[in-house]
Amino acid sequence: MVEGQDNGEFADFVRSSSRELQRSAWLLCGDWHSAQDLVQTALAATWPRWVDIQRDDRPQVYVYRVMVNAHLRARRRRWRGELPTAELPEPPAAPPAHPTEMRDELRRALSRLSPQQRTVVVLRYFVDLSEADVATAVGCSIGAVKSHASRAVRTLREAPELIDYFEQGVKI
Amino acid sequence: MNDTELIAQLLHETTPEPPSDISLVGLRAAAPAPALVTIEAIHPAPSRRWLPVIAAGAVAACVAGALTAVALVGHDSHAVSPAGSGGSSPSSTSTPAASASSSGAPQLGPTNAAGPLGSPTTSYAGQPATPAAPQTGPSNGFSTSFTSGH
């Protein structure tokens, strides 16, 4: 375990970035329990290597890389062919105007993406990482990042949940 | 705004705030580092883990070698030099495989009347493998039993 100054610097990093990490994890997982588990797993794996990681300019990229790997690994492990849901996936009659309602629409629209596309969307458009950093975090080429992002944007653009948002520019 | 900007705005404005921060205490409990350090400290690297086994094997080999040497020396102590030189010294544990040649260099092999190992209990077919009766030798109290070759 890192001690002393490194321990304090890691604690500062956790305090300053844990909310953003959790929100990103929520976008990846879709629920808070899994998101918090994912962030905790990533930070726990990062902590022992913190001395080496902090020498890099962007330790955040490393944490996201650990988080993405853990998330994709967990998704491969679990059976997700059928998920029980109380809500039918039909588009709503009226466009949601409240952020809470829009949140559910966003979550359903994101579930239409493949894990890699969803990861690229979150890291590229929410975390605002560069394409090179996204490629590093996901472990693929920059070309693959561009391809995933392009397909993901097209899928979201055509998603029934978000069609009003894109066409009418619903103010959230 | 284009589609990517709309998506970025949607993600930023609809993603909820987390219900709680990550606890450093919980993180400390979940971090695997202490366990790894402890395991590393208790269990050395695989190469070092085999050192006691290697050392025990080496000691066993040394003990076995020493016992074999003692057994051979004890075995050979009953042998004497080939005829003509035997009995001159009670303490001599002549190497039966080596006989003094004219040049003084020891020779190996069947030229030694005692045979390669010069076993004092060597017997031919039909003869009991019992030590031969003491022969009258030099009056130094050292008796030998020697069965020569052909």
Coordinates of N, CA and C in Angstrom, one line a residue, chain B:
Chain B
M1 N -26.3 23.0 -33.5 CA -25.4 21.9 -32.9 C -25.5 20.7 -33.8
N2 N -24.4 20.0 -34.0 CA -24.4 18.8 -34.7 C -24.8 17.6 -33.7
D3 N -24.8 16.4 -34.3 CA -25.3 15.3 -33.5 C -24.3 15.0 -32.3
T4 N -23.0 15.1 -32.5 CA -22.1 14.8 -31.4 C -22.2 15.8 -30.3
E5 N -22.4 17.1 -30.7 CA -22.6 18.1 -29.6 C -23.9 17.9 -28.9
L6 N -24.9 17.5 -29.6 CA -26.2 17.2 -28.9 C -26.1 16.0 -28.0
I7 N -25.3 15.0 -28.4 CA -25.1 13.8 -27.5 C -24.3 14.2 -26.3
A8 N -23.3 15.0 -26.5 CA -22.5 15.5 -25.4 C -23.3 16.3 -24.4
Q9 N -24.2 17.1 -24.9 CA -25.0 17.9 -24.0 C -26.0 17.0 -23.3
L10 N -26.5 16.0 -24.0 CA -27.5 15.1 -23.4 C -26.8 14.3 -22.3
L11 N -25.6 13.9 -22.6 CA -24.9 13.1 -21.5 C -24.6 13.9 -20.3
H12 N -24.1 15.1 -20.5 CA -23.8 16.0 -19.4 C -25.0 16.4 -18.6
E13 N -26.1 16.7 -19.2 CA -27.2 17.3 -18.5 C -28.1 16.3 -17.9
T14 N -28.1 15.0 -18.4 CA -29.0 14.0 -17.9 C -28.4 13.0 -17.0
T15 N -27.1 12.9 -17.0 CA -26.4 12.0 -16.1 C -26.6 12.4 -14.7
P16 N -27.1 11.6 -13.8 CA -27.3 12.1 -12.4 C -26.0 12.1 -11.6
E17 N -26.2 12.9 -10.5 CA -25.0 12.9 -9.6 C -25.0 11.7 -8.8
P18 N -23.9 11.2 -8.4 CA -23.8 9.9 -7.6 C -24.4 10.2 -6.2
P19 N -25.0 9.1 -5.7 CA -25.6 9.3 -4.4 C -24.6 9.5 -3.2
S20 N -23.4 9.0 -3.4 CA -22.4 9.2 -2.4 C -21.0 9.1 -3.0
D21 N -20.1 9.6 -2.3 CA -18.7 9.6 -2.8 C -18.1 8.2 -2.5
I22 N -17.0 7.9 -3.2 CA -16.3 6.7 -2.9 C -15.6 6.8 -1.6
S23 N -15.8 5.8 -0.7 CA -15.2 5.9 0.6 C -13.7 5.4 0.5
L24 N -12.8 6.2 1.0 CA -11.4 5.8 1.0 C -11.2 4.6 2.0
V25 N -12.1 4.6 3.0 CA -12.0 3.4 4.0 C -12.3 2.1 3.3
G26 N -13.5 2.2 2.6 CA -13.9 1.0 1.8 C -12.9 0.7 0.8
L27 N -12.3 1.7 0.1 CA -11.3 1.4 -0.9 C -10.1 0.8 -0.3
R28 N -9.7 1.2 0.9 CA -8.5 0.6 1.6 C -8.8 -0.9 1.8
A29 N -10.0 -1.2 2.2 CA -10.4 -2.6 2.5 C -10.4 -3.4 1.2
A30 N -10.8 -2.7 0.1 CA -10.9 -3.5 -1.1 C -9.6 -3.6 -1.9
A31 N -8.7 -2.7 -1.5 CA -7.4 -2.7 -2.3 C -6.7 -4.0 -2.0
P32 N -6.2 -4.6 -3.1 CA -5.5 -5.9 -2.9 C -4.0 -5.7 -2.5
A33 N -3.5 -4.5 -2.4 CA -2.1 -4.3 -2.2 C -1.6 -4.9 -0.9
P34 N -2.2 -4.7 0.2 CA -1.6 -5.2 1.5 C -1.5 -6.7 1.4
A35 N -2.5 -7.4 0.9 CA -2.5 -8.8 0.8 C -1.3 -9.3 -0.1
L36 N -1.2 -8.6 -1.2 CA -0.1 -8.9 -2.1 C 1.3 -8.8 -1.4
V37 N 1.4 -7.6 -0.7 CA 2.7 -7.4 0.0 C 2.9 -8.5 1.0
T38 N 1.9 -8.9 1.7 CA 2.1 -9.9 2.8 C 2.4 -11.2 2.1
I39 N 1.7 -11.5 1.1 CA 2.0 -12.8 0.4 C 3.4 -12.8 -0.1
E40 N 3.8 -11.7 -0.7 CA 5.1 -11.7 -1.2 C 6.2 -11.8 -0.1
A41 N 5.8 -11.2 1.1 CA 6.8 -11.3 2.1 C 6.9 -12.7 2.7
I42 N 5.7 -13.4 2.8 CA 5.7 -14.7 3.4 C 6.3 -15.7 2.4
H43 N 5.8 -15.7 1.2 CA 6.2 -16.7 0.2 C 7.2 -16.0 -0.7
P44 N 8.4 -16.4 -0.7 CA 9.4 -15.8 -1.6 C 9.1 -16.2 -3.0
A45 N 9.9 -15.7 -3.9 CA 9.8 -16.0 -5.3 C 9.9 -17.5 -5.5
P46 N 9.4 -18.1 -6.6 CA 9.5 -19.5 -6.8 C 10.9 -20.1 -6.8
S47 N 11.8 -19.3 -7.3 CA 13.2 -19.8 -7.4 C 13.8 -19.9 -6.0
R48 N 13.4 -19.0 -5.1 CA 13.9 -19.0 -3.7 C 13.1 -20.0 -2.9
R49 N 11.9 -20.3 -3.3 CA 11.1 -21.3 -2.6 C 11.8 -22.7 -2.7
W50 N 12.5 -23.0 -3.7 CA 13.1 -24.3 -3.9 C 14.4 -24.4 -3.2
L51 N 14.9 -23.3 -2.7 CA 16.2 -23.4 -2.0 C 16.3 -24.4 -0.9
P52 N 15.4 -24.4 0.0 CA 15.4 -25.4 1.1 C 15.5 -26.9 0.5
V53 N 14.7 -27.1 -0.5 CA 14.7 -28.4 -1.1 C 16.0 -28.8 -1.7
I54 N 16.5 -27.8 -2.4 CA 17.8 -28.0 -3.0 C 18.9 -28.2 -2.0
A55 N 18.8 -27.4 -0.9 CA 19.8 -27.6 0.2 C 19.7 -28.9 0.8
A56 N 18.4 -29.4 1.1 CA 18.2 -30.7 1.7 C 18.7 -31.8 0.8
G57 N 18.5 -31.6 -0.5 CA 19.0 -32.6 -1.5 C 20.5 -32.7 -1.5
A58 N 21.1 -31.5 -1.4 CA 22.6 -31.5 -1.4 C 23.1 -32.1 -0.1
V59 N 22.5 -31.8 1.0 CA 22.9 -32.4 2.3 C 22.8 -33.9 2.2
A60 N 21.6 -34.4 1.7 CA 21.4 -35.8 1.6 C 22.4 -36.5 0.7
A61 N 22.7 -35.8 -0.4 CA 23.7 -36.4 -1.3 C 25.1 -36.4 -0.7
C62 N 25.4 -35.4 0.1 CA 26.7 -35.4 0.8 C 26.8 -36.6 1.8
V63 N 25.7 -36.7 2.6 CA 25.6 -37.8 3.6 C 25.7 -39.1 2.9
A64 N 25.0 -39.3 1.8 CA 25.0 -40.6 1.1 C 26.4 -40.8 0.6
G65 N 27.1 -39.8 0.1 CA 28.4 -40.0 -0.4 C 29.4 -40.3 0.7
A66 N 29.2 -39.7 1.8 CA 30.1 -40.0 3.0 C 29.9 -41.4 3.5
L67 N 28.6 -41.8 3.6 CA 28.4 -43.2 4.0 C 29.0 -44.2 3.0
T68 N 28.8 -43.9 1.8 CA 29.4 -44.8 0.8 C 30.9 -44.9 0.9
A69 N 31.5 -43.7 1.1 CA 33.0 -43.7 1.2 C 33.4 -44.5 2.5
V70 N 32.7 -44.3 3.6 CA 33.0 -45.0 4.8 C 32.9 -46.5 4.6
A71 N 31.8 -46.8 3.9 CA 31.5 -48.3 3.7 C 32.7 -48.9 2.8
L72 N 33.0 -48.1 1.8 CA 34.1 -48.7 0.9 C 35.4 -48.7 1.7
V73 N 35.7 -47.7 2.4 CA 37.0 -47.7 3.2 C 37.0 -48.9 4.2
G74 N 35.9 -49.0 4.9 CA 35.8 -50.1 5.8 C 35.9 -51.4 5.1
H75 N 35.3 -51.5 4.0 CA 35.3 -52.7 3.2 C 36.8 -53.1 2.8
D76 N 37.4 -52.0 2.3 CA 38.8 -52.2 1.8 C 39.8 -52.4 2.9
S77 N 39.5 -52.0 4.0 CA 40.5 -52.1 5.1 C 40.9 -53.5 5.4
H78 N 40.1 -54.5 5.0 CA 40.4 -55.9 5.2 C 41.3 -56.4 4.1
A79 N 41.4 -55.6 3.1 CA 42.3 -56.1 2.0 C 43.7 -55.7 2.2
V80 N 44.5 -56.4 1.6 CA 46.0 -56.1 1.8 C 46.6 -55.9 0.4
S81 N 47.8 -55.6 0.5 CA 48.5 -55.4 -0.8 C 48.7 -56.8 -1.4
P82 N 49.0 -56.9 -2.6 CA 49.3 -58.1 -3.3 C 50.4 -58.9 -2.6
A83 N 50.4 -60.1 -2.9 CA 51.5 -60.9 -2.3 C 52.8 -60.3 -2.4
G84 N 53.5 -60.5 -1.3 CA 54.9 -59.9 -1.4 C 55.0 -58.6 -0.6
S85 N 54.0 -57.9 -0.6 CA 54.0 -56.7 0.2 C 53.1 -56.7 1.3
G86 N 52.2 -57.7 1.4 CA 51.2 -57.7 2.4 C 51.8 -57.9 3.8
G87 N 51.1 -57.4 4.7 CA 51.5 -57.6 6.1 C 52.6 -56.8 6.6
S88 N 53.1 -55.9 5.8 CA 54.2 -55.2 6.3 C 53.8 -54.1 7.3
S89 N 52.6 -53.6 7.1 CA 52.1 -52.6 8.0 C 50.7 -52.9 8.3
P90 N 50.4 -52.9 9.6 CA 49.0 -53.2 10.0 C 48.1 -52.1 9.6
S91 N 48.6 -51.0 9.5 CA 47.7 -49.8 9.2 C 47.5 -49.6 7.7
S92 N 48.2 -50.4 7.0 CA 48.1 -50.2 5.6 C 46.7 -50.7 5.0
T93 N 46.0 -49.8 4.4 CA 44.8 -50.2 3.7 C 45.1 -50.1 2.3
S94 N 45.8 -51.0 1.8 CA 46.3 -50.9 0.4 C 45.1 -50.9 -0.5
T95 N 45.3 -50.2 -1.5 CA 44.2 -50.2 -2.6 C 44.5 -51.3 -3.5
P96 N 43.6 -52.3 -3.4 CA 43.8 -53.5 -4.1 C 43.8 -53.3 -5.6
A97 N 43.2 -52.3 -6.0 CA 43.1 -52.1 -7.5 C 44.4 -51.6 -8.0
A98 N 45.2 -51.1 -7.1 CA 46.5 -50.5 -7.6 C 47.6 -51.4 -7.0
S99 N 48.4 -51.8 -7.9 CA 49.6 -52.6 -7.5 C 50.9 -51.8 -7.9
A100 N 51.8 -52.0 -7.1 CA 53.0 -51.3 -7.4 C 53.8 -52.0 -8.5
S101 N 54.0 -51.3 -9.5 CA 54.7 -51.8 -10.7 C 56.1 -51.5 -10.5
S102 N 56.9 -51.9 -11.5 CA 58.3 -51.6 -11.4 C 58.6 -50.1 -11.5
S103 N 57.7 -49.5 -12.2 CA 57.9 -48.0 -12.3 C 57.4 -47.3 -11.1
G104 N 56.7 -47.9 -10.3 CA 56.2 -47.3 -9.1 C 54.8 -46.7 -9.4
A105 N 54.4 -46.7 -10.6 CA 53.1 -46.1 -10.8 C 52.0 -47.2 -10.6
P106 N 51.0 -46.9 -10.0 CA 49.9 -47.9 -9.7 C 49.3 -48.3 -11.0
Q107 N 49.0 -49.5 -11.1 CA 48.3 -50.1 -12.2 C 46.9 -50.5 -11.9
L108 N 46.1 -50.4 -12.8 CA 44.7 -50.8 -12.5 C 44.4 -52.0 -13.3
G109 N 43.5 -52.8 -12.8 CA 43.0 -53.9 -13.7 C 43.4 -55.2 -13.1
P110 N 43.2 -56.2 -14.0 CA 43.4 -57.6 -13.5 C 44.8 -58.0 -13.2
T111 N 45.7 -57.1 -13.5 CA 47.1 -57.5 -13.1 C 47.2 -57.6 -11.6
N112 N 46.3 -56.9 -11.0 CA 46.3 -57.0 -9.5 C 45.8 -58.4 -9.1
A113 N 46.6 -59.0 -8.3 CA 46.2 -60.4 -7.9 C 44.9 -60.3 -7.1
A114 N 44.7 -59.2 -6.5 CA 43.5 -59.2 -5.6 C 42.2 -58.8 -6.4
G115 N 42.3 -58.6 -7.6 CA 41.1 -58.2 -8.4 C 40.9 -56.7 -8.2
P116 N 39.9 -56.3 -8.9 CA 39.6 -54.9 -8.8 C 39.3 -54.4 -7.4
L117 N 38.5 -55.1 -6.7 CA 38.2 -54.6 -5.4 C 38.9 -55.4 -4.3
G118 N 39.5 -56.5 -4.7 CA 40.2 -57.2 -3.7 C 39.4 -57.7 -2.5
S119 N 38.2 -58.2 -2.8 CA 37.3 -58.5 -1.7 C 37.9 -59.7 -1.0
P120 N 38.0 -59.6 0.3 CA 38.6 -60.7 1.1 C 37.7 -61.9 1.1
T121 N 36.5 -61.7 0.8 CA 35.5 -62.8 0.9 C 35.2 -63.4 -0.5
T122 N 36.1 -63.0 -1.4 CA 35.8 -63.6 -2.7 C 36.0 -65.1 -2.7
S123 N 35.1 -65.7 -3.3 CA 35.2 -67.2 -3.3 C 34.9 -67.7 -4.7
Y124 N 35.4 -68.8 -5.0 CA 35.1 -69.3 -6.3 C 33.9 -70.3 -6.1
A125 N 33.5 -70.7 -7.3 CA 32.3 -71.6 -7.2 C 32.7 -72.9 -6.4
G126 N 31.8 -73.2 -5.6 CA 32.0 -74.4 -4.8 C 32.6 -74.1 -3.5
Q127 N 33.1 -72.9 -3.3 CA 33.7 -72.6 -2.0 C 32.8 -71.7 -1.2
P128 N 32.7 -72.0 0.0 CA 31.8 -71.1 0.8 C 32.4 -69.7 0.9
A129 N 31.5 -68.8 1.0 CA 31.9 -67.4 1.0 C 32.2 -67.0 2.5
T130 N 33.0 -67.7 3.1 CA 33.4 -67.4 4.4 C 34.8 -67.0 4.4
P131 N 35.1 -66.2 5.4 CA 36.5 -65.7 5.4 C 37.5 -66.9 5.6
A132 N 38.5 -66.8 4.9 CA 39.5 -67.8 5.0 C 40.1 -67.9 6.4
A133 N 40.6 -69.0 6.7 CA 41.2 -69.1 8.0 C 42.5 -68.2 8.0
P134 N 42.7 -67.8 9.2 CA 43.9 -66.9 9.3 C 45.1 -67.6 8.9
Q135 N 45.9 -66.9 8.2 CA 47.1 -67.5 7.7 C 48.2 -67.0 8.6
T136 N 49.2 -67.8 8.5 CA 50.3 -67.4 9.3 C 51.1 -66.3 8.5
G137 N 51.2 -65.2 9.1 CA 51.8 -64.2 8.4 C 52.9 -63.6 9.2
P138 N 53.3 -62.5 8.9 CA 54.3 -61.8 9.7 C 53.8 -61.7 11.1
S139 N 54.7 -61.7 12.0 CA 54.4 -61.7 13.4 C 54.0 -60.3 13.9
N140 N 53.3 -59.7 13.1 CA 52.8 -58.4 13.6 C 51.4 -58.4 14.1
G141 N 50.8 -59.6 14.1 CA 49.5 -59.7 14.6 C 48.4 -59.3 13.6
F142 N 48.9 -59.0 12.4 CA 47.9 -58.6 11.4 C 47.6 -59.8 10.5
S143 N 46.4 -60.2 10.5 CA 46.1 -61.3 9.7 C 45.3 -60.9 8.5
T144 N 45.5 -61.5 7.5 CA 44.8 -61.2 6.3 C 44.1 -62.4 5.7
S145 N 43.1 -62.2 5.0 CA 42.5 -63.3 4.2 C 42.5 -62.9 2.8
F146 N 43.2 -63.5 2.1 CA 43.3 -63.0 0.7 C 43.1 -64.2 -0.2
T147 N 42.3 -63.9 -1.2 CA 42.0 -65.0 -2.2 C 42.6 -64.5 -3.5
S148 N 43.5 -65.1 -3.9 CA 44.2 -64.6 -5.1 C 43.4 -65.0 -6.3
G149 N 43.8 -64.4 -7.3 CA 43.2 -64.7 -8.6 C 43.8 -66.0 -9.2
H150 N 43.8 -66.1 -10.4 CA 44.2 -67.3 -11.1 C 45.7 -67.6 -10.8

